[in-house]
């Protein structure tokens, strides 16, 4: 298992930028996949971006070209750089670590989330 702590959320005007950080309690180099999800009020949690242990990234169509996921293995931290933010990006953002356990399969670990609010 791994504990995840998000930071970097806040209130920003439309068109602005934020960088979210997710600090993990252990090495992330062997974690199957780490990702960022978000959940807006009244909506389901959705995948925003993810990065595999091999460094492959993928994004939701709605954030392609605006958000960038990256990681610093030495710091056990995953980042989400967000630019050109719009009100539609307002949500609570959660860090996720998907770990593989022999015999158990994939197990998800979640942080507490960080709120991002974009004003128009």
PDB file of C-alpha atoms in Angstrom:
ATOM      1  CA  UNK A   1       0.000   0.000   0.000  1.00  0.00           C
ATOM      2  CA  UNK A   2       0.961   3.623  -0.380  1.00  0.00           C
ATOM      3  CA  UNK A   3      -0.230   6.857   1.223  1.00  0.00           C
ATOM      4  CA  UNK A   4      -0.782   9.779  -1.106  1.00  0.00           C
ATOM      5  CA  UNK A   5      -0.939  13.463  -0.211  1.00  0.00           C
ATOM      6  CA  UNK A   6      -2.082  16.013  -2.765  1.00  0.00           C
ATOM      7  CA  UNK A   7      -1.322  19.707  -2.715  1.00  0.00           C
ATOM      8  CA  UNK A   8      -1.376  22.703  -5.019  1.00  0.00           C
ATOM      9  CA  UNK A   9      -5.078  23.260  -5.481  1.00  0.00           C
ATOM     10  CA  UNK A  10      -6.734  26.610  -5.068  1.00  0.00           C
ATOM     11  CA  UNK A  11      -8.791  29.344  -6.651  1.00  0.00           C
ATOM     12  CA  UNK A  12      -7.674  30.623 -10.035  1.00  0.00           C
ATOM     13  CA  UNK A  13      -9.201  32.771 -12.731  1.00  0.00           C
ATOM     14  CA  UNK A  14     -10.142  31.326 -16.082  1.00  0.00           C
ATOM     15  CA  UNK A  15      -7.110  31.117 -18.303  1.00  0.00           C
ATOM     16  CA  UNK A  16      -4.815  30.624 -15.347  1.00  0.00           C
ATOM     17  CA  UNK A  17      -2.539  27.783 -14.364  1.00  0.00           C
ATOM     18  CA  UNK A  18      -1.949  25.517 -11.413  1.00  0.00           C
ATOM     19  CA  UNK A  19       0.419  22.689 -10.627  1.00  0.00           C
ATOM     20  CA  UNK A  20      -0.802  19.878  -8.442  1.00  0.00           C
ATOM     21  CA  UNK A  21       1.574  17.625  -6.553  1.00  0.00           C
ATOM     22  CA  UNK A  22       1.049  14.139  -5.184  1.00  0.00           C
ATOM     23  CA  UNK A  23       3.613  12.974  -2.653  1.00  0.00           C
ATOM     24  CA  UNK A  24       3.780   9.224  -2.103  1.00  0.00           C
ATOM     25  CA  UNK A  25       4.926   7.498   1.085  1.00  0.00           C
ATOM     26  CA  UNK A  26       7.145   5.064  -0.781  1.00  0.00           C
ATOM     27  CA  UNK A  27       9.018   4.703  -4.020  1.00  0.00           C
ATOM     28  CA  UNK A  28       6.838   5.199  -7.053  1.00  0.00           C
ATOM     29  CA  UNK A  29       9.221   3.696  -9.573  1.00  0.00           C
ATOM     30  CA  UNK A  30       7.572   0.277  -9.474  1.00  0.00           C
ATOM     31  CA  UNK A  31       3.974   1.400  -9.078  1.00  0.00           C
ATOM     32  CA  UNK A  32       1.975   0.080 -12.004  1.00  0.00           C
ATOM     33  CA  UNK A  33       0.179   3.317 -12.790  1.00  0.00           C
ATOM     34  CA  UNK A  34      -0.251   6.668 -11.100  1.00  0.00           C
ATOM     35  CA  UNK A  35      -2.896   9.086 -12.113  1.00  0.00           C
ATOM     36  CA  UNK A  36      -5.029  12.089 -11.441  1.00  0.00           C
ATOM     37  CA  UNK A  37      -8.787  11.903 -11.279  1.00  0.00           C
ATOM     38  CA  UNK A  38     -11.330  14.602 -10.624  1.00  0.00           C
ATOM     39  CA  UNK A  39     -14.845  14.776  -9.349  1.00  0.00           C
ATOM     40  CA  UNK A  40     -17.157  17.734  -9.705  1.00  0.00           C
ATOM     41  CA  UNK A  41     -20.302  18.091  -7.569  1.00  0.00           C
ATOM     42  CA  UNK A  42     -23.015  15.800  -8.817  1.00  0.00           C
ATOM     43  CA  UNK A  43     -20.730  14.059 -11.268  1.00  0.00           C
ATOM     44  CA  UNK A  44     -18.825  10.809 -11.311  1.00  0.00           C
ATOM     45  CA  UNK A  45     -15.130  10.689 -10.678  1.00  0.00           C
ATOM     46  CA  UNK A  46     -13.278  10.746 -13.995  1.00  0.00           C
ATOM     47  CA  UNK A  47      -9.760  10.010 -15.103  1.00  0.00           C
ATOM     48  CA  UNK A  48      -7.799  13.114 -16.046  1.00  0.00           C
ATOM     49  CA  UNK A  49      -4.325  11.759 -16.742  1.00  0.00           C
ATOM     50  CA  UNK A  50      -2.163   8.790 -15.886  1.00  0.00           C
ATOM     51  CA  UNK A  51       1.438   7.710 -16.148  1.00  0.00           C
ATOM     52  CA  UNK A  52       2.720   4.149 -16.142  1.00  0.00           C
ATOM     53  CA  UNK A  53       5.822   2.778 -14.472  1.00  0.00           C
ATOM     54  CA  UNK A  54       7.439   2.911 -17.878  1.00  0.00           C
ATOM     55  CA  UNK A  55       6.637   6.590 -18.258  1.00  0.00           C
ATOM     56  CA  UNK A  56       3.826   6.308 -20.788  1.00  0.00           C
ATOM     57  CA  UNK A  57       1.213   9.015 -20.352  1.00  0.00           C
ATOM     58  CA  UNK A  58      -2.406   9.290 -21.372  1.00  0.00           C
ATOM     59  CA  UNK A  59      -5.035  11.990 -21.000  1.00  0.00           C
ATOM     60  CA  UNK A  60      -8.744  12.559 -21.085  1.00  0.00           C
ATOM     61  CA  UNK A  61      -9.767  14.237 -24.332  1.00  0.00           C
ATOM     62  CA  UNK A  62     -11.038  17.243 -22.413  1.00  0.00           C
ATOM     63  CA  UNK A  63      -7.573  18.097 -21.061  1.00  0.00           C
ATOM     64  CA  UNK A  64      -5.285  17.095 -23.918  1.00  0.00           C
ATOM     65  CA  UNK A  65      -2.948  19.910 -24.810  1.00  0.00           C
ATOM     66  CA  UNK A  66      -3.665  21.742 -21.537  1.00  0.00           C
ATOM     67  CA  UNK A  67      -2.638  19.321 -18.776  1.00  0.00           C
ATOM     68  CA  UNK A  68       0.652  17.507 -18.385  1.00  0.00           C
ATOM     69  CA  UNK A  69       1.333  14.677 -15.984  1.00  0.00           C
ATOM     70  CA  UNK A  70       4.889  14.031 -14.905  1.00  0.00           C
ATOM     71  CA  UNK A  71       6.772  12.378 -12.096  1.00  0.00           C
ATOM     72  CA  UNK A  72       9.957  12.797 -10.113  1.00  0.00           C
ATOM     73  CA  UNK A  73      10.953   9.323  -8.996  1.00  0.00           C
ATOM     74  CA  UNK A  74      13.678  10.655  -6.705  1.00  0.00           C
ATOM     75  CA  UNK A  75      11.067  12.684  -4.824  1.00  0.00           C
ATOM     76  CA  UNK A  76       8.331  10.041  -4.990  1.00  0.00           C
ATOM     77  CA  UNK A  77       6.068  12.719  -6.431  1.00  0.00           C
ATOM     78  CA  UNK A  78       3.695  12.969  -9.357  1.00  0.00           C
ATOM     79  CA  UNK A  79       2.660  16.312 -10.783  1.00  0.00           C
ATOM     80  CA  UNK A  80      -0.197  17.640 -12.847  1.00  0.00           C
ATOM     81  CA  UNK A  81       0.570  20.876 -14.624  1.00  0.00           C
ATOM     82  CA  UNK A  82      -2.632  22.572 -15.720  1.00  0.00           C
ATOM     83  CA  UNK A  83      -2.820  25.559 -18.063  1.00  0.00           C
ATOM     84  CA  UNK A  84      -5.651  27.417 -19.775  1.00  0.00           C
ATOM     85  CA  UNK A  85      -7.992  26.465 -16.986  1.00  0.00           C
ATOM     86  CA  UNK A  86     -11.693  26.982 -17.425  1.00  0.00           C
ATOM     87  CA  UNK A  87     -14.710  26.782 -15.114  1.00  0.00           C
ATOM     88  CA  UNK A  88     -15.324  23.271 -16.426  1.00  0.00           C
ATOM     89  CA  UNK A  89     -12.116  22.184 -14.714  1.00  0.00           C
ATOM     90  CA  UNK A  90     -13.527  23.030 -11.299  1.00  0.00           C
ATOM     91  CA  UNK A  91     -13.482  19.830  -9.250  1.00  0.00           C
ATOM     92  CA  UNK A  92     -11.755  18.008  -6.468  1.00  0.00           C
ATOM     93  CA  UNK A  93      -8.656  16.377  -7.855  1.00  0.00           C
ATOM     94  CA  UNK A  94      -7.514  13.035  -6.501  1.00  0.00           C
ATOM     95  CA  UNK A  95      -4.213  11.251  -6.856  1.00  0.00           C
ATOM     96  CA  UNK A  96      -4.378   7.537  -7.535  1.00  0.00           C
ATOM     97  CA  UNK A  97      -1.813   4.771  -7.330  1.00  0.00           C
ATOM     98  CA  UNK A  98      -2.668   1.458  -8.931  1.00  0.00           C
ATOM     99  CA  UNK A  99      -0.563  -1.322  -7.484  1.00  0.00           C
ATOM    100  CA  UNK A 100      -0.307  -4.914  -8.646  1.00  0.00           C
ATOM    101  CA  UNK A 101      -0.145  -7.648  -6.025  1.00  0.00           C
ATOM    102  CA  UNK A 102       0.546 -11.262  -7.020  1.00  0.00           C
ATOM    103  CA  UNK A 103      -2.559 -13.273  -6.405  1.00  0.00           C
ATOM    104  CA  UNK A 104      -4.659 -10.192  -5.630  1.00  0.00           C
ATOM    105  CA  UNK A 105      -4.481  -8.259  -8.823  1.00  0.00           C
ATOM    106  CA  UNK A 106      -4.730  -4.504  -9.015  1.00  0.00           C
ATOM    107  CA  UNK A 107      -5.407  -2.417  -5.905  1.00  0.00           C
ATOM    108  CA  UNK A 108      -6.179   1.286  -5.949  1.00  0.00           C
ATOM    109  CA  UNK A 109      -4.865   3.732  -3.361  1.00  0.00           C
ATOM    110  CA  UNK A 110      -6.306   7.236  -3.164  1.00  0.00           C
ATOM    111  CA  UNK A 111      -5.324  10.519  -1.642  1.00  0.00           C
ATOM    112  CA  UNK A 112      -7.741  12.878   0.101  1.00  0.00           C
ATOM    113  CA  UNK A 113      -7.895  15.201  -2.852  1.00  0.00           C
ATOM    114  CA  UNK A 114      -7.240  18.878  -3.447  1.00  0.00           C
ATOM    115  CA  UNK A 115      -9.857  21.373  -4.564  1.00  0.00           C
ATOM    116  CA  UNK A 116      -9.437  23.318  -7.781  1.00  0.00           C
ATOM    117  CA  UNK A 117     -11.859  26.151  -8.404  1.00  0.00           C
ATOM    118  CA  UNK A 118     -11.755  28.181 -11.598  1.00  0.00           C
ATOM    119  CA  UNK A 119     -13.674  31.428 -11.664  1.00  0.00           C
ATOM    120  CA  UNK A 120     -15.013  32.851 -14.888  1.00  0.00           C
TER     121      UNK A 120
END
